[in-house]
Amino acid sequence: MSIRPATSLSMAQPTMEGAGVHLHRAFGFHEPRRFDPFLLFDDFRNDDPAAYANGFPWHPHRGIETITYVLSGEVSHSDSLGNTGTLGAGDVQWMTAGSGIMHQEMPKGNAQGQMHGFQLWANLPASLKMTEPRYQDVSSGDIPTVVDDDGTSVRVIIGDFWGKTGPVDGIAAEPLYLDVSVPAGLRKRLKVDTYRNTFAYVFAGAGRFTDASAPRGVLLEKEVAGQELNIRDLSGNQTLVQFGSGDEIEVQAGPDGIRFLLVAGAPIEEPVAWHGPIVMNTPAELQQAFDDLRNNRFVKSAH
């Protein structure tokens, strides 16, 4: 077994999308090969309904898949194929845009006005860019949670982990998508396929990920023993950690524990032509997509 080193650490950056939704973007629109097969990752959380209530009105997608994971509040969705639904706390939706879909997503806070969730974009290989669109809506109760003897808890959203299989399947990127909680002070190793690009996104608590070349690890706390860390090591909430090669990650939870998403996927290694919500392989395909959009040919199939 070899521990994956934490090769980079960065903070999610504030931005706005849709009709003025305030969110934090961990990565996206730059260096698409770096996280291949993943293209973009957003953390949308806010306690102020004015910062998200206008949502994401009707917009197109082609050539990608999106996964939406809601922690609190709700997200109502509808699309050009007649699908409608609402995601609540703990629910997941994977949308395969494929050949083209128009949809909208409208967030709503919980009783306290809080809204929190994540959206991840995964690329489709050339052979599936124009596949038929589809949805997988998964309720929270259908997502297995496995708890280890030491108290580590893992929600298995996609993939196989610790004897459980996530309910979302048939995804081109063959991803692993886990919601991991490690108790305070605990050191834990988690197995990840050697050949998959892997990242973690910390959204609660603190800790560090062990680096085989630097046993102290990449620290995810602003202060250790009262000493300020170098800016390269600063982290905590809303922190993205990218890993190098190996078949395990090792995390040391801080005094309040740590909770993070662990995501891995098989790289596609194909050219990327990307503009806004449409991702194809060549500029000509991208131009064709926007021509289709302008000429009402974008939605290729219907139920």
mmCIF file of C-alpha atoms in Angstrom:
data_model
loop_
_atom_site.group_PDB
_atom_site.id
_atom_site.type_symbol
_atom_site.label_atom_id
_atom_site.label_comp_id
_atom_site.label_asym_id
_atom_site.label_seq_id
_atom_site.Cartn_x
_atom_site.Cartn_y
_atom_site.Cartn_z
ATOM 1 C CA MET A 1 0.000 0.000 0.000
ATOM 2 C CA SER A 2 1.218 3.522 -0.827
ATOM 3 C CA ILE A 3 -0.156 6.780 0.539
ATOM 4 C CA ARG A 4 -1.145 9.404 -2.007
ATOM 5 C CA PRO A 5 0.680 12.691 -1.352
ATOM 6 C CA ALA A 6 -1.368 15.857 -1.139
ATOM 7 C CA THR A 7 0.087 17.677 -4.152
ATOM 8 C CA SER A 8 -1.935 20.891 -4.003
ATOM 9 C CA LEU A 9 -4.215 22.722 -1.632
ATOM 10 C CA SER A 10 -6.458 25.671 -2.487
ATOM 11 C CA MET A 11 -9.462 27.552 -1.186
ATOM 12 C CA ALA A 12 -12.769 27.652 -3.048
ATOM 13 C CA GLN A 13 -13.274 31.134 -4.486
ATOM 14 C CA PRO A 14 -16.470 33.224 -4.239
ATOM 15 C CA THR A 15 -18.351 33.759 -7.491
ATOM 16 C CA MET A 16 -21.887 34.202 -8.798
ATOM 17 C CA GLU A 17 -23.832 32.018 -11.219
ATOM 18 C CA GLY A 18 -27.378 31.733 -12.513
ATOM 19 C CA ALA A 19 -29.569 34.694 -11.609
ATOM 20 C CA GLY A 20 -27.199 35.966 -8.944
ATOM 21 C CA VAL A 21 -26.571 32.886 -6.780
ATOM 22 C CA HIS A 22 -23.597 33.432 -4.478
ATOM 23 C CA LEU A 23 -21.406 30.332 -4.258
ATOM 24 C CA HIS A 24 -17.790 29.185 -3.899
ATOM 25 C CA ARG A 25 -16.009 27.450 -6.787
ATOM 26 C CA ALA A 26 -13.277 24.958 -5.935
ATOM 27 C CA PHE A 27 -12.261 24.474 -9.575
ATOM 28 C CA GLY A 28 -13.648 24.961 -13.057
ATOM 29 C CA PHE A 29 -13.094 26.556 -16.497
ATOM 30 C CA HIS A 30 -9.307 26.334 -16.162
ATOM 31 C CA GLU A 31 -6.925 23.418 -16.689
ATOM 32 C CA PRO A 32 -9.604 20.833 -17.570
ATOM 33 C CA ARG A 33 -6.969 18.085 -17.773
ATOM 34 C CA ARG A 34 -5.891 18.644 -14.183
ATOM 35 C CA PHE A 35 -9.011 17.056 -12.671
ATOM 36 C CA ASP A 36 -9.979 14.882 -15.672
ATOM 37 C CA PRO A 37 -12.693 13.496 -15.878
ATOM 38 C CA PHE A 38 -14.111 16.235 -13.629
ATOM 39 C CA LEU A 39 -14.601 19.740 -14.963
ATOM 40 C CA LEU A 40 -16.064 21.912 -12.224
ATOM 41 C CA PHE A 41 -16.977 21.772 -8.541
ATOM 42 C CA ASP A 42 -19.183 24.321 -6.745
ATOM 43 C CA ASP A 43 -20.104 24.673 -3.076
ATOM 44 C CA PHE A 44 -23.365 26.589 -2.748
ATOM 45 C CA ARG A 45 -24.085 27.482 0.856
ATOM 46 C CA ASN A 46 -25.685 30.547 2.335
ATOM 47 C CA ASP A 47 -27.887 31.603 5.232
ATOM 48 C CA ASP A 48 -29.339 34.568 3.324
ATOM 49 C CA PRO A 49 -32.187 33.650 0.937
ATOM 50 C CA ALA A 50 -31.519 36.825 -1.061
ATOM 51 C CA ALA A 51 -28.165 35.321 -2.056
ATOM 52 C CA TYR A 52 -29.681 32.249 -3.734
ATOM 53 C CA ALA A 53 -33.465 32.628 -4.131
ATOM 54 C CA ASN A 54 -33.337 33.615 -7.825
ATOM 55 C CA GLY A 55 -31.658 30.296 -8.567
ATOM 56 C CA PHE A 56 -30.537 28.966 -11.908
ATOM 57 C CA PRO A 57 -33.266 29.716 -14.492
ATOM 58 C CA TRP A 58 -33.559 27.840 -17.780
ATOM 59 C CA HIS A 59 -30.159 27.079 -19.308
ATOM 60 C CA PRO A 60 -28.666 24.455 -21.654
ATOM 61 C CA HIS A 61 -26.176 21.624 -21.129
ATOM 62 C CA ARG A 62 -24.561 19.266 -23.622
ATOM 63 C CA GLY A 63 -21.680 16.809 -23.413
ATOM 64 C CA ILE A 64 -21.459 16.496 -19.617
ATOM 65 C CA GLU A 65 -22.969 14.897 -16.528
ATOM 66 C CA THR A 66 -23.729 16.798 -13.326
ATOM 67 C CA ILE A 67 -24.156 15.534 -9.788
ATOM 68 C CA THR A 68 -26.009 17.640 -7.217
ATOM 69 C CA TYR A 69 -25.757 16.717 -3.529
ATOM 70 C CA VAL A 70 -27.950 18.671 -1.103
ATOM 71 C CA LEU A 71 -27.034 18.944 2.592
ATOM 72 C CA SER A 72 -29.705 21.402 3.752
ATOM 73 C CA GLY A 73 -32.622 23.179 2.134
ATOM 74 C CA GLU A 74 -34.144 22.042 -1.167
ATOM 75 C CA VAL A 75 -33.484 22.281 -4.898
ATOM 76 C CA SER A 76 -36.458 22.046 -7.263
ATOM 77 C CA HIS A 77 -35.688 21.154 -10.866
ATOM 78 C CA SER A 78 -37.478 20.822 -14.189
ATOM 79 C CA ASP A 79 -36.321 20.268 -17.750
ATOM 80 C CA SER A 80 -37.224 20.352 -21.436
ATOM 81 C CA LEU A 81 -38.030 16.622 -21.430
ATOM 82 C CA GLY A 82 -40.779 17.002 -18.838
ATOM 83 C CA ASN A 83 -38.863 15.827 -15.783
ATOM 84 C CA THR A 84 -39.600 17.595 -12.502
ATOM 85 C CA GLY A 85 -38.646 16.953 -8.901
ATOM 86 C CA THR A 86 -37.290 18.337 -5.649
ATOM 87 C CA LEU A 87 -34.090 17.358 -3.878
ATOM 88 C CA GLY A 88 -34.148 17.601 -0.092
ATOM 89 C CA ALA A 89 -31.475 17.312 2.582
ATOM 90 C CA GLY A 90 -29.241 14.319 1.888
ATOM 91 C CA ASP A 91 -30.676 13.699 -1.597
ATOM 92 C CA VAL A 92 -28.601 13.322 -4.769
ATOM 93 C CA GLN A 93 -29.268 13.856 -8.455
ATOM 94 C CA TRP A 94 -27.079 12.785 -11.359
ATOM 95 C CA MET A 95 -28.069 14.342 -14.678
ATOM 96 C CA THR A 96 -26.640 13.092 -17.955
ATOM 97 C CA ALA A 97 -27.048 16.043 -20.331
ATOM 98 C CA GLY A 98 -25.728 14.044 -23.280
ATOM 99 C CA SER A 99 -27.016 15.359 -26.621
ATOM 100 C CA GLY A 100 -28.675 18.338 -25.023
ATOM 101 C CA ILE A 101 -31.110 19.414 -22.375
ATOM 102 C CA MET A 102 -32.623 22.638 -21.107
ATOM 103 C CA HIS A 103 -33.268 22.747 -17.385
ATOM 104 C CA GLN A 104 -33.625 24.962 -14.348
ATOM 105 C CA GLU A 105 -32.681 24.540 -10.689
ATOM 106 C CA MET A 106 -34.289 26.655 -7.981
ATOM 107 C CA PRO A 107 -32.908 26.455 -4.421
ATOM 108 C CA LYS A 108 -34.929 27.049 -1.292
ATOM 109 C CA GLY A 109 -33.609 27.287 2.263
ATOM 110 C CA ASN A 110 -34.709 25.284 5.279
ATOM 111 C CA ALA A 111 -36.804 26.729 8.114
ATOM 112 C CA GLN A 112 -33.818 28.833 9.213
ATOM 113 C CA GLY A 113 -33.147 30.039 5.659
ATOM 114 C CA GLN A 114 -30.037 27.881 5.282
ATOM 115 C CA MET A 115 -29.111 26.399 1.920
ATOM 116 C CA HIS A 116 -26.135 24.115 1.366
ATOM 117 C CA GLY A 117 -25.169 21.724 -1.375
ATOM 118 C CA PHE A 118 -22.578 20.831 -3.978
ATOM 119 C CA GLN A 119 -22.531 20.425 -7.742
ATOM 120 C CA LEU A 120 -19.882 18.498 -9.643
ATOM 121 C CA TRP A 121 -19.534 18.366 -13.431
ATOM 122 C CA ALA A 122 -18.105 15.234 -15.049
ATOM 123 C CA ASN A 123 -17.039 15.110 -18.678
ATOM 124 C CA LEU A 124 -18.459 12.608 -21.170
ATOM 125 C CA PRO A 125 -16.168 10.781 -23.588
ATOM 126 C CA ALA A 126 -16.576 11.466 -27.310
ATOM 127 C CA SER A 127 -18.516 8.218 -27.776
ATOM 128 C CA LEU A 128 -21.205 9.417 -25.330
ATOM 129 C CA LYS A 129 -21.351 13.162 -25.962
ATOM 130 C CA MET A 130 -24.602 12.765 -27.896
ATOM 131 C CA THR A 131 -26.174 10.042 -25.770
ATOM 132 C CA GLU A 132 -29.808 10.394 -24.696
ATOM 133 C CA PRO A 133 -30.278 12.635 -21.648
ATOM 134 C CA ARG A 134 -31.387 11.010 -18.394
ATOM 135 C CA TYR A 135 -31.819 11.684 -14.690
ATOM 136 C CA GLN A 136 -31.146 9.681 -11.561
ATOM 137 C CA ASP A 137 -32.836 11.145 -8.475
ATOM 138 C CA VAL A 138 -31.807 9.350 -5.283
ATOM 139 C CA SER A 139 -33.418 10.001 -1.907
ATOM 140 C CA SER A 140 -31.292 10.278 1.196
ATOM 141 C CA GLY A 141 -32.673 7.060 2.675
ATOM 142 C CA ASP A 142 -31.408 5.051 -0.277
ATOM 143 C CA ILE A 143 -27.794 6.144 0.182
ATOM 144 C CA PRO A 144 -25.936 3.615 2.352
ATOM 145 C CA THR A 145 -23.901 4.789 5.322
ATOM 146 C CA VAL A 146 -21.206 2.550 6.754
ATOM 147 C CA VAL A 147 -19.680 3.220 10.184
ATOM 148 C CA ASP A 148 -16.329 1.708 11.111
ATOM 149 C CA ASP A 149 -15.484 0.485 14.609
ATOM 150 C CA ASP A 150 -13.505 3.672 15.294
ATOM 151 C CA GLY A 151 -16.499 5.884 14.518
ATOM 152 C CA THR A 152 -15.521 6.916 10.993
ATOM 153 C CA SER A 153 -18.717 7.352 8.953
ATOM 154 C CA VAL A 154 -18.924 7.180 5.159
ATOM 155 C CA ARG A 155 -21.968 7.843 2.939
ATOM 156 C CA VAL A 156 -21.394 5.877 -0.255
ATOM 157 C CA ILE A 157 -23.052 7.965 -2.958
ATOM 158 C CA ILE A 158 -21.339 6.409 -5.981
ATOM 159 C CA GLY A 159 -19.002 3.457 -6.285
ATOM 160 C CA ASP A 160 -18.024 0.577 -4.014
ATOM 161 C CA PHE A 161 -16.561 1.185 -0.584
ATOM 162 C CA TRP A 162 -16.290 -0.915 2.577
ATOM 163 C CA GLY A 163 -18.727 -3.490 1.228
ATOM 164 C CA LYS A 164 -21.397 -0.984 0.215
ATOM 165 C CA THR A 165 -22.385 0.168 -3.273
ATOM 166 C CA GLY A 166 -23.749 3.626 -3.965
ATOM 167 C CA PRO A 167 -27.188 3.803 -5.638
ATOM 168 C CA VAL A 168 -26.118 6.035 -8.566
ATOM 169 C CA ASP A 169 -24.803 3.886 -11.412
ATOM 170 C CA GLY A 170 -24.055 3.831 -15.130
ATOM 171 C CA ILE A 171 -21.889 6.947 -14.970
ATOM 172 C CA ALA A 172 -19.291 7.238 -17.736
ATOM 173 C CA ALA A 173 -16.528 8.439 -15.403
ATOM 174 C CA GLU A 174 -16.986 5.387 -13.131
ATOM 175 C CA PRO A 175 -16.475 7.652 -10.137
ATOM 176 C CA LEU A 176 -16.145 7.137 -6.438
ATOM 177 C CA TYR A 177 -18.083 9.782 -4.509
ATOM 178 C CA LEU A 178 -18.015 9.584 -0.716
ATOM 179 C CA ASP A 179 -19.105 11.834 2.152
ATOM 180 C CA VAL A 180 -16.564 11.066 4.894
ATOM 181 C CA SER A 181 -16.676 12.029 8.588
ATOM 182 C CA VAL A 182 -13.659 11.199 10.775
ATOM 183 C CA PRO A 183 -13.934 11.698 14.571
ATOM 184 C CA ALA A 184 -11.721 14.090 16.498
ATOM 185 C CA GLY A 185 -8.060 13.124 16.799
ATOM 186 C CA LEU A 186 -8.379 9.975 14.703
ATOM 187 C CA ARG A 187 -5.934 8.990 11.962
ATOM 188 C CA LYS A 188 -7.651 7.105 9.129
ATOM 189 C CA ARG A 189 -6.618 5.500 5.854
ATOM 190 C CA LEU A 190 -9.075 5.230 2.962
ATOM 191 C CA LYS A 191 -8.428 3.120 -0.122
ATOM 192 C CA VAL A 192 -8.701 4.724 -3.579
ATOM 193 C CA ASP A 193 -8.082 3.164 -7.000
ATOM 194 C CA THR A 194 -4.500 3.875 -8.046
ATOM 195 C CA TYR A 195 -5.452 4.842 -11.591
ATOM 196 C CA ARG A 196 -8.126 7.410 -10.775
ATOM 197 C CA ASN A 197 -7.630 11.138 -10.345
ATOM 198 C CA THR A 198 -8.605 11.953 -6.773
ATOM 199 C CA PHE A 199 -9.475 15.031 -4.747
ATOM 200 C CA ALA A 200 -10.961 15.812 -1.343
ATOM 201 C CA TYR A 201 -13.100 18.814 -0.486
ATOM 202 C CA VAL A 202 -13.178 19.738 3.202
ATOM 203 C CA PHE A 203 -16.416 21.403 4.295
ATOM 204 C CA ALA A 204 -16.445 20.961 8.078
ATOM 205 C CA GLY A 205 -13.899 20.555 10.850
ATOM 206 C CA ALA A 206 -10.150 20.441 10.347
ATOM 207 C CA GLY A 207 -7.242 18.045 10.076
ATOM 208 C CA ARG A 208 -4.376 17.112 7.805
ATOM 209 C CA PHE A 209 -3.722 14.713 4.979
ATOM 210 C CA THR A 210 -0.503 12.770 5.314
ATOM 211 C CA ASP A 211 2.092 13.287 2.618
ATOM 212 C CA ALA A 212 4.468 10.341 2.239
ATOM 213 C CA SER A 213 7.330 12.753 1.510
ATOM 214 C CA ALA A 214 6.461 15.034 4.432
ATOM 215 C CA PRO A 215 5.042 13.081 7.386
ATOM 216 C CA ARG A 216 3.609 16.209 9.051
ATOM 217 C CA GLY A 217 1.167 16.316 6.173
ATOM 218 C CA VAL A 218 -0.663 19.169 4.555
ATOM 219 C CA LEU A 219 -2.222 20.896 7.528
ATOM 220 C CA LEU A 220 -5.813 21.992 7.425
ATOM 221 C CA GLU A 221 -5.722 24.316 10.416
ATOM 222 C CA LYS A 222 -4.806 28.004 10.567
ATOM 223 C CA GLU A 223 -2.748 27.599 13.683
ATOM 224 C CA VAL A 224 -0.856 24.707 15.216
ATOM 225 C CA ALA A 225 0.587 25.083 18.716
ATOM 226 C CA GLY A 226 -0.111 28.816 18.468
ATOM 227 C CA GLN A 227 2.149 29.321 15.438
ATOM 228 C CA GLU A 228 0.866 30.741 12.180
ATOM 229 C CA LEU A 229 1.540 28.455 9.234
ATOM 230 C CA ASN A 230 3.014 29.393 5.900
ATOM 231 C CA ILE A 231 0.310 30.512 3.460
ATOM 232 C CA ARG A 232 0.865 27.324 1.415
ATOM 233 C CA ASP A 233 -0.387 25.282 4.356
ATOM 234 C CA LEU A 234 -3.404 27.359 5.375
ATOM 235 C CA SER A 235 -6.727 25.679 4.938
ATOM 236 C CA GLY A 236 -9.865 24.479 6.673
ATOM 237 C CA ASN A 237 -13.431 24.921 5.581
ATOM 238 C CA GLN A 238 -14.026 25.092 1.784
ATOM 239 C CA THR A 239 -10.600 23.647 0.981
ATOM 240 C CA LEU A 240 -9.746 21.535 -2.038
ATOM 241 C CA VAL A 241 -6.967 18.964 -1.723
ATOM 242 C CA GLN A 242 -5.607 17.225 -4.816
ATOM 243 C CA PHE A 243 -3.654 14.002 -4.503
ATOM 244 C CA GLY A 244 -0.809 12.407 -6.420
ATOM 245 C CA SER A 245 -0.490 8.706 -7.207
ATOM 246 C CA GLY A 246 -0.981 5.913 -4.697
ATOM 247 C CA ASP A 247 -3.742 3.621 -3.483
ATOM 248 C CA GLU A 248 -4.657 5.175 -0.130
ATOM 249 C CA ILE A 249 -5.151 8.575 1.416
ATOM 250 C CA GLU A 250 -4.419 9.127 5.095
ATOM 251 C CA VAL A 251 -6.189 11.818 7.089
ATOM 252 C CA GLN A 252 -5.518 12.976 10.644
ATOM 253 C CA ALA A 253 -8.646 14.594 12.089
ATOM 254 C CA GLY A 254 -8.309 17.735 14.172
ATOM 255 C CA PRO A 255 -9.819 18.424 17.601
ATOM 256 C CA ASP A 256 -13.323 18.910 16.165
ATOM 257 C CA GLY A 257 -13.133 16.067 13.660
ATOM 258 C CA ILE A 258 -13.201 16.526 9.909
ATOM 259 C CA ARG A 259 -15.824 16.039 7.189
ATOM 260 C CA PHE A 260 -15.015 16.010 3.501
ATOM 261 C CA LEU A 261 -16.085 14.717 0.126
ATOM 262 C CA LEU A 262 -13.694 12.201 -1.411
ATOM 263 C CA VAL A 263 -14.067 11.994 -5.194
ATOM 264 C CA ALA A 264 -12.148 9.880 -7.711
ATOM 265 C CA GLY A 265 -12.659 9.164 -11.405
ATOM 266 C CA ALA A 266 -10.968 7.512 -14.370
ATOM 267 C CA PRO A 267 -9.422 10.140 -16.678
ATOM 268 C CA ILE A 268 -10.857 10.349 -20.197
ATOM 269 C CA GLU A 269 -7.740 11.928 -21.772
ATOM 270 C CA GLU A 270 -9.534 13.489 -24.736
ATOM 271 C CA PRO A 271 -9.459 17.038 -26.162
ATOM 272 C CA VAL A 272 -11.813 19.503 -24.471
ATOM 273 C CA ALA A 273 -13.675 22.313 -26.271
ATOM 274 C CA TRP A 274 -15.622 24.163 -23.582
ATOM 275 C CA HIS A 275 -17.771 27.261 -23.434
ATOM 276 C CA GLY A 276 -20.152 27.904 -20.550
ATOM 277 C CA PRO A 277 -22.518 24.951 -19.978
ATOM 278 C CA ILE A 278 -21.465 23.046 -23.121
ATOM 279 C CA VAL A 279 -18.399 20.795 -23.319
ATOM 280 C CA MET A 280 -17.426 19.037 -26.552
ATOM 281 C CA ASN A 281 -14.226 17.648 -28.073
ATOM 282 C CA THR A 282 -13.590 20.084 -30.934
ATOM 283 C CA PRO A 283 -14.304 23.752 -31.710
ATOM 284 C CA ALA A 284 -16.473 22.622 -34.639
ATOM 285 C CA GLU A 285 -18.644 20.496 -32.323
ATOM 286 C CA LEU A 286 -18.914 23.404 -29.917
ATOM 287 C CA GLN A 287 -19.978 25.722 -32.727
ATOM 288 C CA GLN A 288 -22.550 23.167 -33.868
ATOM 289 C CA ALA A 289 -23.983 23.020 -30.342
ATOM 290 C CA PHE A 290 -24.516 26.782 -30.239
ATOM 291 C CA ASP A 291 -25.944 26.746 -33.774
ATOM 292 C CA ASP A 292 -28.398 24.076 -32.608
ATOM 293 C CA LEU A 293 -29.271 26.224 -29.602
ATOM 294 C CA ARG A 294 -29.971 29.288 -31.739
ATOM 295 C CA ASN A 295 -32.058 27.287 -34.232
ATOM 296 C CA ASN A 296 -34.171 25.280 -31.755
ATOM 297 C CA ARG A 297 -32.421 21.993 -32.583
ATOM 298 C CA PHE A 298 -30.640 21.645 -29.264
ATOM 299 C CA VAL A 299 -32.910 19.089 -27.591
ATOM 300 C CA LYS A 300 -32.381 15.959 -29.684
ATOM 301 C CA SER A 301 -34.668 13.500 -27.936
ATOM 302 C CA ALA A 302 -37.793 13.355 -25.810
ATOM 303 C CA HIS A 303 -39.559 10.791 -23.684
#
